mmCIF file of C-alpha atoms in Angstrom:
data_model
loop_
_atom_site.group_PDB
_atom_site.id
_atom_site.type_symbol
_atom_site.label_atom_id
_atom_site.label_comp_id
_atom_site.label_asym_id
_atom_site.label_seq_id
_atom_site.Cartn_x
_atom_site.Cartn_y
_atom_site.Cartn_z
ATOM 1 C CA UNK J 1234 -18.444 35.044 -74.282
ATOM 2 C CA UNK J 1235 -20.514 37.617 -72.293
ATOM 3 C CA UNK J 1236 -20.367 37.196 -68.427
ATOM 4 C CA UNK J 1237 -22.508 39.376 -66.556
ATOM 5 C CA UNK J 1238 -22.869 42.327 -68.894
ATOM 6 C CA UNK J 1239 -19.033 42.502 -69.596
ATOM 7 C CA UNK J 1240 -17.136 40.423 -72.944
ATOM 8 C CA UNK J 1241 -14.351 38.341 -71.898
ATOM 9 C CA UNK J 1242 -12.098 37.105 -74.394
ATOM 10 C CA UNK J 1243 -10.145 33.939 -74.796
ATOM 11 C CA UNK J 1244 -7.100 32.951 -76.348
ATOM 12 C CA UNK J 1245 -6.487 29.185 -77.393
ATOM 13 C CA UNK J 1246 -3.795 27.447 -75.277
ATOM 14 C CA UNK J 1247 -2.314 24.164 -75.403
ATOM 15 C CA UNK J 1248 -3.388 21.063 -72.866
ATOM 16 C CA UNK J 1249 -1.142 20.931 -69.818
ATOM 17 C CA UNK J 1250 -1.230 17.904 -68.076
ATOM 18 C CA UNK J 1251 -3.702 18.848 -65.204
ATOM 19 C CA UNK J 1252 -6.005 19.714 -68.363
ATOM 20 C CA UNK J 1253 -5.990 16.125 -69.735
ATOM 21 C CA UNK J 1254 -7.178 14.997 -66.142
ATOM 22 C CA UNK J 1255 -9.405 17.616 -64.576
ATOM 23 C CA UNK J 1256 -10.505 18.530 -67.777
ATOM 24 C CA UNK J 1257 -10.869 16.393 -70.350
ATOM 25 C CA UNK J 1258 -12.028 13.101 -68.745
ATOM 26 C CA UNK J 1259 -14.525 15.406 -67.128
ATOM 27 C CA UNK J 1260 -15.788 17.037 -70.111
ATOM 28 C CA UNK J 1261 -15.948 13.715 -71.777
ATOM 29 C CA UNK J 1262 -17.949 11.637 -68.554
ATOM 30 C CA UNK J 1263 -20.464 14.849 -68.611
ATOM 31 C CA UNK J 1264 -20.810 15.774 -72.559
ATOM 32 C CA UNK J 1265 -20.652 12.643 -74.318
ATOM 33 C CA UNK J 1266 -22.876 12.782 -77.090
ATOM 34 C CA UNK J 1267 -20.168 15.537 -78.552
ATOM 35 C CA UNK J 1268 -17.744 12.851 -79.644
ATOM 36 C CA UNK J 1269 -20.098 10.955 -82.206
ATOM 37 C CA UNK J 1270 -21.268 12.410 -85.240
ATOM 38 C CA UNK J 1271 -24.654 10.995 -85.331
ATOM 39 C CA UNK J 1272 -26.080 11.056 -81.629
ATOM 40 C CA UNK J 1273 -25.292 10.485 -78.011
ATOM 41 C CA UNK J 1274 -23.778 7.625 -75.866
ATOM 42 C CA UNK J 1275 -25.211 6.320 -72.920
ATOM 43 C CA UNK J 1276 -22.031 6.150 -70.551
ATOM 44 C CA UNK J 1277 -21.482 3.097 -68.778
ATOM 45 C CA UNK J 1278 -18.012 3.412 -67.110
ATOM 46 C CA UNK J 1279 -14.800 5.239 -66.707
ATOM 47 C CA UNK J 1280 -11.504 4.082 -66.298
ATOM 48 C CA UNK J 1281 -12.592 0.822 -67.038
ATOM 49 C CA UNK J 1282 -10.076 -2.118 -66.373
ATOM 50 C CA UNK J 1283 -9.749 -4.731 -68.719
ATOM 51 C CA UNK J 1284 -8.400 -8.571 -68.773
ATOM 52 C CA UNK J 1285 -4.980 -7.266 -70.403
ATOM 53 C CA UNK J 1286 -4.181 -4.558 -67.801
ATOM 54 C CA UNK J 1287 -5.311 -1.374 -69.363
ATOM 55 C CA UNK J 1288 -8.190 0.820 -68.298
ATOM 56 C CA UNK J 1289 -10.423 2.485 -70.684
ATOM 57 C CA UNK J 1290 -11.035 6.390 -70.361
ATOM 58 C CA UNK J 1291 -14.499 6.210 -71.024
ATOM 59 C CA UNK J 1292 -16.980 3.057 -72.093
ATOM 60 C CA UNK J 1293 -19.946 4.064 -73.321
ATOM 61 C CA UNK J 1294 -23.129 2.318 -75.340
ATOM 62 C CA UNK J 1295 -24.582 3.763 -78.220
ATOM 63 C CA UNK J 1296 -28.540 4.148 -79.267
ATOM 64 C CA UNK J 1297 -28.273 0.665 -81.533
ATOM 65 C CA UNK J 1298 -26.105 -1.059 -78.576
ATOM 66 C CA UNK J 1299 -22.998 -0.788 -79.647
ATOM 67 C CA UNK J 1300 -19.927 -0.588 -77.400
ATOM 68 C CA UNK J 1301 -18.547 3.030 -77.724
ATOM 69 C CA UNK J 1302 -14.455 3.241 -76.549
ATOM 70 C CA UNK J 1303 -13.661 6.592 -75.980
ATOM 71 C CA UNK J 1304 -9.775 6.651 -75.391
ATOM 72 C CA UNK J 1305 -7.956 10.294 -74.943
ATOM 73 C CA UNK J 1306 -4.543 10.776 -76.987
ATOM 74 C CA UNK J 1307 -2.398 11.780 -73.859
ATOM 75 C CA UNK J 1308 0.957 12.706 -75.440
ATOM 76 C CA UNK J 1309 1.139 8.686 -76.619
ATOM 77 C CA UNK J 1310 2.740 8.200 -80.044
ATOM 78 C CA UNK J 1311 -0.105 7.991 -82.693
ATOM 79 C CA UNK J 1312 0.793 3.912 -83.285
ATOM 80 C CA UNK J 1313 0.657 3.484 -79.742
ATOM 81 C CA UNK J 1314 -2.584 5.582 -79.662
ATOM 82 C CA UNK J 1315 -4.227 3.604 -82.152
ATOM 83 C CA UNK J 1316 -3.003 0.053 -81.168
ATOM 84 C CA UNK J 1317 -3.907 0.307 -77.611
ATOM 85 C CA UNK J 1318 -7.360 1.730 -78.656
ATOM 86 C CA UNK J 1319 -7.791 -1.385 -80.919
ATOM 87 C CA UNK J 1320 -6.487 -3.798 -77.963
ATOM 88 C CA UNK J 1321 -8.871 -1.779 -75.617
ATOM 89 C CA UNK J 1322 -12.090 -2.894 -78.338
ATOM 90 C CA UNK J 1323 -11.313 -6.240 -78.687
ATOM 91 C CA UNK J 1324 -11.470 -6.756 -75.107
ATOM 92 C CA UNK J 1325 -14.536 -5.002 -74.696
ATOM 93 C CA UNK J 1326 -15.408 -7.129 -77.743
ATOM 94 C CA UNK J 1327 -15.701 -10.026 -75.265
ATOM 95 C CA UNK J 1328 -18.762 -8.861 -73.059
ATOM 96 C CA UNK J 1329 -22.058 -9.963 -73.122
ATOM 97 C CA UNK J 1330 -25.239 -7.891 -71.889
ATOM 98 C CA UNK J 1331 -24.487 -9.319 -68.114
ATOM 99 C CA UNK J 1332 -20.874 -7.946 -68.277
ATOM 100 C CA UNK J 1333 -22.108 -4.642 -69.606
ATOM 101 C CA UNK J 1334 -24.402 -4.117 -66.258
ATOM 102 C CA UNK J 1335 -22.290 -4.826 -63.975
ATOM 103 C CA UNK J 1336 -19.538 -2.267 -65.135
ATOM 104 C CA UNK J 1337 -22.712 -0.002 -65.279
ATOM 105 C CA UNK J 1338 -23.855 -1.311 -61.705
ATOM 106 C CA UNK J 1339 -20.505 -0.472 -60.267
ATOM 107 C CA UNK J 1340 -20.418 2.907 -62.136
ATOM 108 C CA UNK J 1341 -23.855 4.407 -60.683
ATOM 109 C CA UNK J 1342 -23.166 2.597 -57.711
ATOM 110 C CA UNK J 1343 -26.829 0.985 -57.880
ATOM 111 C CA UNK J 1344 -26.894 -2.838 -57.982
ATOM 112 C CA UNK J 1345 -30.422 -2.392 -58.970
ATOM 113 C CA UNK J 1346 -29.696 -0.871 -62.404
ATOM 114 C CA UNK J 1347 -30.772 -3.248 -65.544
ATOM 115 C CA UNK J 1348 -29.086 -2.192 -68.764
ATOM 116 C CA UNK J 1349 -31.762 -2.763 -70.856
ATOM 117 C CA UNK J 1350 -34.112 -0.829 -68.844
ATOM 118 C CA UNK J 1351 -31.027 1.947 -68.295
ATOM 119 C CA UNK J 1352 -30.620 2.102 -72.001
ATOM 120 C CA UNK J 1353 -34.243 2.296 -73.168
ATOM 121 C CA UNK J 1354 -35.269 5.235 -70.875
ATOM 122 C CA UNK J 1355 -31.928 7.456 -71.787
ATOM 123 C CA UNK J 1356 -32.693 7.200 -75.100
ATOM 124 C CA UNK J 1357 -36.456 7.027 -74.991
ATOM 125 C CA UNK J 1358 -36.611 4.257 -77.124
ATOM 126 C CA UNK J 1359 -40.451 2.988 -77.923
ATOM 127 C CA UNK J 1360 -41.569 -0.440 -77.001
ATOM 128 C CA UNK J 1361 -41.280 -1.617 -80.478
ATOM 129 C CA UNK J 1362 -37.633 -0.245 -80.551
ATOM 130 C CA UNK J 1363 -34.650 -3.240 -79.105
ATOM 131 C CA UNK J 1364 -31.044 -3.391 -79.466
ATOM 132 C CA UNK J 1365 -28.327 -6.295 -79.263
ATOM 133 C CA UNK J 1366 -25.850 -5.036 -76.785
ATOM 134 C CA UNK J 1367 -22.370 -5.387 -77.775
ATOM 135 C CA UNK J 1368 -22.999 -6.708 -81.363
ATOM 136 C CA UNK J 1369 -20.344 -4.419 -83.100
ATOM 137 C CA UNK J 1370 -17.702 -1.994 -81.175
ATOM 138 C CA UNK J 1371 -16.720 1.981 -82.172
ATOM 139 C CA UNK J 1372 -13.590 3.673 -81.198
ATOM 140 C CA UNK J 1373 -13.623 7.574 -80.133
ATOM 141 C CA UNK J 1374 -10.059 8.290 -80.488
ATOM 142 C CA UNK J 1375 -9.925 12.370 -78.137
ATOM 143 C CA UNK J 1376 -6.997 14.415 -79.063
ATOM 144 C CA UNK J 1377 -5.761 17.773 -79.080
ATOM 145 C CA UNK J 1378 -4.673 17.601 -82.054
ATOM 146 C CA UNK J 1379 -5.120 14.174 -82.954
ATOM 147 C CA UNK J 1380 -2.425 13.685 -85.705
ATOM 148 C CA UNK J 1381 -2.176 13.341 -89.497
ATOM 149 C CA UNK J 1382 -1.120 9.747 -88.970
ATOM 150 C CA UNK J 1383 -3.674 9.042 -86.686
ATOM 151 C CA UNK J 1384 -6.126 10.539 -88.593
ATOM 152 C CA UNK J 1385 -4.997 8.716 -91.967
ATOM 153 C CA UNK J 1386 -4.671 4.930 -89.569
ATOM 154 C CA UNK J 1387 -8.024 5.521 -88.717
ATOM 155 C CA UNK J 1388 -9.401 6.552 -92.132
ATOM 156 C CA UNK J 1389 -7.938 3.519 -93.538
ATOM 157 C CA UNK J 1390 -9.733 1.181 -90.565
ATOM 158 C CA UNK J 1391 -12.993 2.822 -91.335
ATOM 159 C CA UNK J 1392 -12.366 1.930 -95.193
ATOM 160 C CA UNK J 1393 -11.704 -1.408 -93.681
ATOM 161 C CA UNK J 1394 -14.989 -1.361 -91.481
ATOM 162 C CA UNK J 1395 -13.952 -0.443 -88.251
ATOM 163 C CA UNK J 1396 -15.745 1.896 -86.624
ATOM 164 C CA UNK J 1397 -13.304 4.566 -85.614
ATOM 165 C CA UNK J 1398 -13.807 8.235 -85.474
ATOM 166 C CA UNK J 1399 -11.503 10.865 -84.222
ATOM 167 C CA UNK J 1400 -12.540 14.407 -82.414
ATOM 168 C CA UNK J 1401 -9.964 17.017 -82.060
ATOM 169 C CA UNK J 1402 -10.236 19.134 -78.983
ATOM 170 C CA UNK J 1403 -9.915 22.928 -78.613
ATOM 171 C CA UNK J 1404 -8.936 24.679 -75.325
ATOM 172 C CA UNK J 1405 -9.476 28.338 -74.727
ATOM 173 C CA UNK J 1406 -8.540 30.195 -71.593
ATOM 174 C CA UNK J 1407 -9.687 34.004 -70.288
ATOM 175 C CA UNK J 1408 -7.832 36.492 -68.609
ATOM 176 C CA UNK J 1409 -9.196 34.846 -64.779
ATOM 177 C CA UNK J 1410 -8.652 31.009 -65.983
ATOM 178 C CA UNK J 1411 -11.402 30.212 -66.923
ATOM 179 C CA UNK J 1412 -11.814 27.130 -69.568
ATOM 180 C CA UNK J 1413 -13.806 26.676 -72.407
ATOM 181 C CA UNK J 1414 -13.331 23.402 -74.506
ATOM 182 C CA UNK J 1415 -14.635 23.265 -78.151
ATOM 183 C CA UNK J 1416 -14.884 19.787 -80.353
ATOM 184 C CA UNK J 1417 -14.595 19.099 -84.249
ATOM 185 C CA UNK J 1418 -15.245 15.491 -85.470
ATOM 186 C CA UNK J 1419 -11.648 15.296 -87.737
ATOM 187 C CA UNK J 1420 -12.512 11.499 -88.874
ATOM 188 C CA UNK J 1421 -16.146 9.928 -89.209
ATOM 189 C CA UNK J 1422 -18.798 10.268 -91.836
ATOM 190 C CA UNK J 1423 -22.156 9.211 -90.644
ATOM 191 C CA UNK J 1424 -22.295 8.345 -94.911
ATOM 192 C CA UNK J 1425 -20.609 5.086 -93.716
ATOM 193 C CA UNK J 1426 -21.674 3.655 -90.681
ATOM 194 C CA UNK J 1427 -23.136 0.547 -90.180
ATOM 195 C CA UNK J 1428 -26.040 0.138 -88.179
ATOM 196 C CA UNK J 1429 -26.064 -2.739 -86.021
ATOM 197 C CA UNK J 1430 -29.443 -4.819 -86.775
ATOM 198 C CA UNK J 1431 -32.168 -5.427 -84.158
ATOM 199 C CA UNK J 1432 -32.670 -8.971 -82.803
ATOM 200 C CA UNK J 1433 -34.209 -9.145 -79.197
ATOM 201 C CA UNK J 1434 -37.863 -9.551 -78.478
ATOM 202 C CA UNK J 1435 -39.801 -5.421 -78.051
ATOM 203 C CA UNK J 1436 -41.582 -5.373 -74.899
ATOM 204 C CA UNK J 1437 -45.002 -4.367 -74.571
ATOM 205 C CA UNK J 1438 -45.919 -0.843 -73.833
ATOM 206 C CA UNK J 1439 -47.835 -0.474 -70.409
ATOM 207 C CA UNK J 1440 -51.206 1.110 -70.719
ATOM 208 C CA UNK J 1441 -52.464 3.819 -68.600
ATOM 209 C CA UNK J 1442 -54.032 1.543 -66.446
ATOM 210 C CA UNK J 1443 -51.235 -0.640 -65.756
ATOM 211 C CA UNK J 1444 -49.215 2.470 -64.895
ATOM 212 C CA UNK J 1445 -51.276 3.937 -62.352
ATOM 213 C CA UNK J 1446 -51.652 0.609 -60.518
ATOM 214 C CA UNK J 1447 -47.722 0.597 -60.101
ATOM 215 C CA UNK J 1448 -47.572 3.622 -58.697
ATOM 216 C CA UNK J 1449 -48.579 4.553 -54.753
ATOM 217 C CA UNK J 1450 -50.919 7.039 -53.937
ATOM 218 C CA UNK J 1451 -48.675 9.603 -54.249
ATOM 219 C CA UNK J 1452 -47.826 9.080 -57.679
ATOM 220 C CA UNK J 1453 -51.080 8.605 -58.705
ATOM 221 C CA UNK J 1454 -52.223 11.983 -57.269
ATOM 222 C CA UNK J 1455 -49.734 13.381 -59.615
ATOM 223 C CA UNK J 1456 -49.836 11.111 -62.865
ATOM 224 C CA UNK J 1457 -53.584 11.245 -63.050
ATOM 225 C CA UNK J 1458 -53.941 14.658 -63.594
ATOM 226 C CA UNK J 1459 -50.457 14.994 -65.704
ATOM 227 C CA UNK J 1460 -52.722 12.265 -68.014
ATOM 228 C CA UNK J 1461 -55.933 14.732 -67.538
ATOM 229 C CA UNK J 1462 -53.868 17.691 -68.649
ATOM 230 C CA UNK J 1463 -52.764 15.777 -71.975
ATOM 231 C CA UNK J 1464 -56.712 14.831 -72.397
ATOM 232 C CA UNK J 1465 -57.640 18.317 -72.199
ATOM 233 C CA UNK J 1466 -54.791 20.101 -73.985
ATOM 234 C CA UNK J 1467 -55.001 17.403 -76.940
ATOM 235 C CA UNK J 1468 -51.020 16.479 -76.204
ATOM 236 C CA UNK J 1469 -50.011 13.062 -76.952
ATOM 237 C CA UNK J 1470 -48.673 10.374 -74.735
ATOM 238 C CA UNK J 1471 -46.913 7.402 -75.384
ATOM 239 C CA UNK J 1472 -46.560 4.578 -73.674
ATOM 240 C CA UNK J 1473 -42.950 2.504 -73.230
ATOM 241 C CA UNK J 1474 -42.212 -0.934 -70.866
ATOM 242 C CA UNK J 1475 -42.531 1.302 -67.896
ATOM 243 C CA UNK J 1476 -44.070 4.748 -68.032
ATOM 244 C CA UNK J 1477 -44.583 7.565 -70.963
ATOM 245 C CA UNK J 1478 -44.027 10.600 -72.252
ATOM 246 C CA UNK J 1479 -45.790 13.780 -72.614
ATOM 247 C CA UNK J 1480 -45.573 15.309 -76.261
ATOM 248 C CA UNK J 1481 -46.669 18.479 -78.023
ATOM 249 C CA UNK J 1482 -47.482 17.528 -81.559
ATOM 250 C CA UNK J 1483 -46.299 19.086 -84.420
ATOM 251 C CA UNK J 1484 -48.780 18.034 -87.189
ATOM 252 C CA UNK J 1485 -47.729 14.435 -86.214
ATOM 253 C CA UNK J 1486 -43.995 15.042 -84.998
ATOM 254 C CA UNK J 1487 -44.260 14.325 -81.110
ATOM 255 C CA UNK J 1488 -41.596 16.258 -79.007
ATOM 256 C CA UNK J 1489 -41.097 14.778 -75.611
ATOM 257 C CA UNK J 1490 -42.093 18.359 -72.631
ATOM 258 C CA UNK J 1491 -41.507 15.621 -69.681
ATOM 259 C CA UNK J 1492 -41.472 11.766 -68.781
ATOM 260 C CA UNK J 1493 -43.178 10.126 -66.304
ATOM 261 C CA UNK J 1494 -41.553 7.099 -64.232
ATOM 262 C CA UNK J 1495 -42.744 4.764 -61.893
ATOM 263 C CA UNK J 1496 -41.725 3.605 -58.300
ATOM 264 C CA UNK J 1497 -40.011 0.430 -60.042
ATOM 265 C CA UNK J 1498 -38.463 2.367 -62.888
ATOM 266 C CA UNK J 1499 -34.242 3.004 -63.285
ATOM 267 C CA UNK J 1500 -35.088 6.692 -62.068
ATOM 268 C CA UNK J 1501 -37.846 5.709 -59.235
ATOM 269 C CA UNK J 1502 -41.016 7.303 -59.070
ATOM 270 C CA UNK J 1503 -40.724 10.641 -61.046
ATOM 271 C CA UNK J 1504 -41.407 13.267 -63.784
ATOM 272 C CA UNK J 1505 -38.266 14.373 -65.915
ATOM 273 C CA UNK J 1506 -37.931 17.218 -68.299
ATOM 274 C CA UNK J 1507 -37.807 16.429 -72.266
ATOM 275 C CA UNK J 1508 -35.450 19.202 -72.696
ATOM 276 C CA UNK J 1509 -31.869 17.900 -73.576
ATOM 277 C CA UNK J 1510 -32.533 14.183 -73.969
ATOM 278 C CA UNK J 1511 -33.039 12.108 -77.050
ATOM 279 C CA UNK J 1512 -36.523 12.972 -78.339
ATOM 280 C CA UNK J 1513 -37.155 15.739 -76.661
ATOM 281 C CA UNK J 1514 -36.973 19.720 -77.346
ATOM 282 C CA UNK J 1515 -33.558 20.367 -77.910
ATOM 283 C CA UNK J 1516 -33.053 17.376 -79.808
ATOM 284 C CA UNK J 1517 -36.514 17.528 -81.773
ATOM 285 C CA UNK J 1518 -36.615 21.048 -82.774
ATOM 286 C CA UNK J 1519 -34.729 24.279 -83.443
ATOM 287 C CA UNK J 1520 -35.413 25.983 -79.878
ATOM 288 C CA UNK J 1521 -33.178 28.721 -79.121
ATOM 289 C CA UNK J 1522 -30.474 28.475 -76.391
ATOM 290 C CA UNK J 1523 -32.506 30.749 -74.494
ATOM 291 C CA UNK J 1524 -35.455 29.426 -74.148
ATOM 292 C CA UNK J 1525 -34.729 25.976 -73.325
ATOM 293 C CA UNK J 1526 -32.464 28.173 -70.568
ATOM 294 C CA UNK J 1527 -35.389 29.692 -69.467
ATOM 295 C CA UNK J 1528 -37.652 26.725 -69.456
ATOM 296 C CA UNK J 1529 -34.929 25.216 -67.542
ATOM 297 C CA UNK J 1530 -34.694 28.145 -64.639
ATOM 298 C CA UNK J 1531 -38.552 28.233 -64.953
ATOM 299 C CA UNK J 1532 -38.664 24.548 -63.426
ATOM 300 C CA UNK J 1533 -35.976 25.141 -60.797
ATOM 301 C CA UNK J 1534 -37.960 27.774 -59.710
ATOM 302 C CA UNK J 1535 -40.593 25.796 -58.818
ATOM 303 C CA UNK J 1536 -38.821 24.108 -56.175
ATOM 304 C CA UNK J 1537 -40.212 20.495 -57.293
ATOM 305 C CA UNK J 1538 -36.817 19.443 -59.360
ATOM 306 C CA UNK J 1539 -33.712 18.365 -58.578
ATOM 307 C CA UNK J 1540 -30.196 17.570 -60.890
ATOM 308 C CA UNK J 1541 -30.234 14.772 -63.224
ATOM 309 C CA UNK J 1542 -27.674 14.620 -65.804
ATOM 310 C CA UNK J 1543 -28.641 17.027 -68.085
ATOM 311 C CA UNK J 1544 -32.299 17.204 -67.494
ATOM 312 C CA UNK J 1545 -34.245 17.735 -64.029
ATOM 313 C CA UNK J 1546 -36.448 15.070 -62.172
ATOM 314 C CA UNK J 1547 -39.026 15.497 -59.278
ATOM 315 C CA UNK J 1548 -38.931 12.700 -57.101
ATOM 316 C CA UNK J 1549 -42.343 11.818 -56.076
ATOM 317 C CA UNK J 1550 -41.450 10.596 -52.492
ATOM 318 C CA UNK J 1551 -44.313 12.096 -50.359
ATOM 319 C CA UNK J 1552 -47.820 13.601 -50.830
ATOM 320 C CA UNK J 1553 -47.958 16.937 -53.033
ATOM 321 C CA UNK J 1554 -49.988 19.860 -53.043
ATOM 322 C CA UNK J 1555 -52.276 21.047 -55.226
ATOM 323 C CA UNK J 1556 -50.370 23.759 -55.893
ATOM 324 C CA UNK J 1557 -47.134 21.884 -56.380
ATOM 325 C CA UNK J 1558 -49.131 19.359 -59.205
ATOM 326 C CA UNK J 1559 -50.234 23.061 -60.560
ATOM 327 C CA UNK J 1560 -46.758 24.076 -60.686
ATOM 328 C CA UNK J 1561 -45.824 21.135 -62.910
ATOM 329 C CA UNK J 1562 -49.144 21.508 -65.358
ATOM 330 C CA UNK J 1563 -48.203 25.278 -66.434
ATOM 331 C CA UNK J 1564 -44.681 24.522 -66.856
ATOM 332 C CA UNK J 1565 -45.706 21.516 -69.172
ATOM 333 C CA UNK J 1566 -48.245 23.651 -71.001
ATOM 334 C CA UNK J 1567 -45.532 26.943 -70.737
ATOM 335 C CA UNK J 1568 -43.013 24.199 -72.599
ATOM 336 C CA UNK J 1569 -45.639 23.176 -75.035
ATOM 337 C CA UNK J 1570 -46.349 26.598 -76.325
ATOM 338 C CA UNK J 1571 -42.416 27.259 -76.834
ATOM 339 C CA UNK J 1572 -42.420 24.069 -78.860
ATOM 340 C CA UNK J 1573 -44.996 24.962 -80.588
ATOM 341 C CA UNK J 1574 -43.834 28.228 -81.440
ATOM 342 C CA UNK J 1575 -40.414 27.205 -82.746
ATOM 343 C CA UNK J 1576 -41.557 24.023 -84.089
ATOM 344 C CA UNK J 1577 -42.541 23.819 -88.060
ATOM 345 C CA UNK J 1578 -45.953 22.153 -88.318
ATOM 346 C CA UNK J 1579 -45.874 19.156 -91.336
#
């Protein structure tokens, strides 16, 4: 790795048992999509408790609805590993849509959080996309390493139909302490997993109209000429339940530069960057590193955005500029000549 000019090496070195706390729950909580081998997890707890005494590491729901049980090895033996991460399922087994938000309620601290709302936006699902919460569970079984036996138990439950995969963790450590944790998915073939089916009613995607009349005046300052900007520049939007996103298209593939929220919405009123989430850059299209670094810096810079997860989100809370809504229009059309640039036209 190259810090400041100068290459620092590290060594691999075994998990000591501050690692497994300080680290590795924290890697987990803020890196989930790592531990599935075909997409992210919207995290909806950790150290859950459940009816039989136990507390989960980390709960998560995936893009279908599934329940996602991400349980760390911790020195257990691998039968106890494996039994206590089935226990931990079938418990979770047990909750229905209501129990899901209030564990996620409790988690963002926000009693004003709806799960199906939540779950939509983080994975930018389209109005015509719905899930069934909870309809099948998957086990994330975190290890470093995670075992032959474990690895051939959980095999033999995915032959079985369980849903178990298993991600063996690498720690490396430089010369000042520094940490840097590396992932390999061990057990899970995406060859073999079961989709869970879709059963609840789509809503209807808001139209432009409807939007605008939901926000205050100082979101409409803002949204009208984010909408103008996609007029002129021929970038798609689309529409979801709430708000929409702002696309470059790549001779029909749409790759989310920013979303647009309003005052009623999980986030509040707000724009968010498309660069790390589901359907957007990152995800989309082979962007370098780099540039999604320097699209990144490029909207800090502009003093509008502040820390969200992974992405960045400008709070519309009080009248802007002109030159603040110019800001945000050459950073959109800045990020949809990168994607254009690295993205194959079909």
């Amino acid at each position: 790795m190259r810090l400041g000019g100068v290459l620092s090496e590290y060594r691999e070195t075994p998990f000591r048992q501050e690692h497994d706390e300080s680290v590795l729950e924290g890697w987990l909580e803020s890196s989930p999509d790592a531990v599935l081998e075909d997409g992210g997890i919207l995290v909806v707890g950790r150290q859950v408790s459940t009816s039989l005494g136990g507390f989960v590491d980390l709960l998560g729901v995936d893009r279908e609805g599934n329940t996602v049980v991400v349980e760390l090895k911790r020195g257990r033996t691998p039968r106890e590993t494996v039994a206590q991460a089935l226990e931990y399922a079938s418990d979770v087994g047990r909750l229905d849509a209501a129990g899901l938000e209030g564990i996620l309620r409790a988690y963002l601290r926000d009693e004003s959080v709806v799960l199906a709302e939540h779950h939509r936006e983080h994975f930018a699902l389209e109005a015509a996309e719905a899930v069934a919460f909870n309809k099948d569970q998957r086990i994330v079984v975190v290890g470093q390493p995670v075992g032959r036996e474990i690895r051939q138990t959980a095999s033999f439950l995915r032959s079985k139909g369980v849903s178990v995969t298993c991600v063996e963790l690498s720690l490396f450590q430089d010369g000042d302490g520094a940490l840097l944790l590396s992932q390999q998915v061990v057990v899970g073939e995406e060859s073999d997993r079961t989709a869970a089916s879709v059963v609840s009613a789509p809503r209807a995607a808001i139209t432009e109209e409807e939007f605008l009349a939901s926000c205050d005046e100082n979101g409409r300052l803002v949204f009208s000429r984010v909408l103008d900007l996609a007029r002129k520049s021929l970038m798609p939007v689309r529409w979801g339940s709430k708000g929409f996103s702002l696309n470059a298209d790549l001779g029909g593939t749409h790759v989310a530069v920013c979303f647009g929220y309003p005052p009623g919405s999980v986030y509040g009123q707000s724009v968010c960057t498309g660069l790390r989430r589901p359907g957007g850059v990152a995800k989309k299209i082979a962007v370098p590193d780099e540039t999604i670094e320097a699209l990144y810096r490029r909207a800090r810079q502009t003093g509008l955005f502040e820390q969200a997860g992974r992405e960045l989100r400008w709070r519309i809370t009080q009248k802007p500029a002109d030159s603040e809504i110019g800001q945000l229009l050459d950073w959109c059309l800045s990020a949809e000549k990168q994607i254009r640039e690295h993205g194959p036209s079909r």
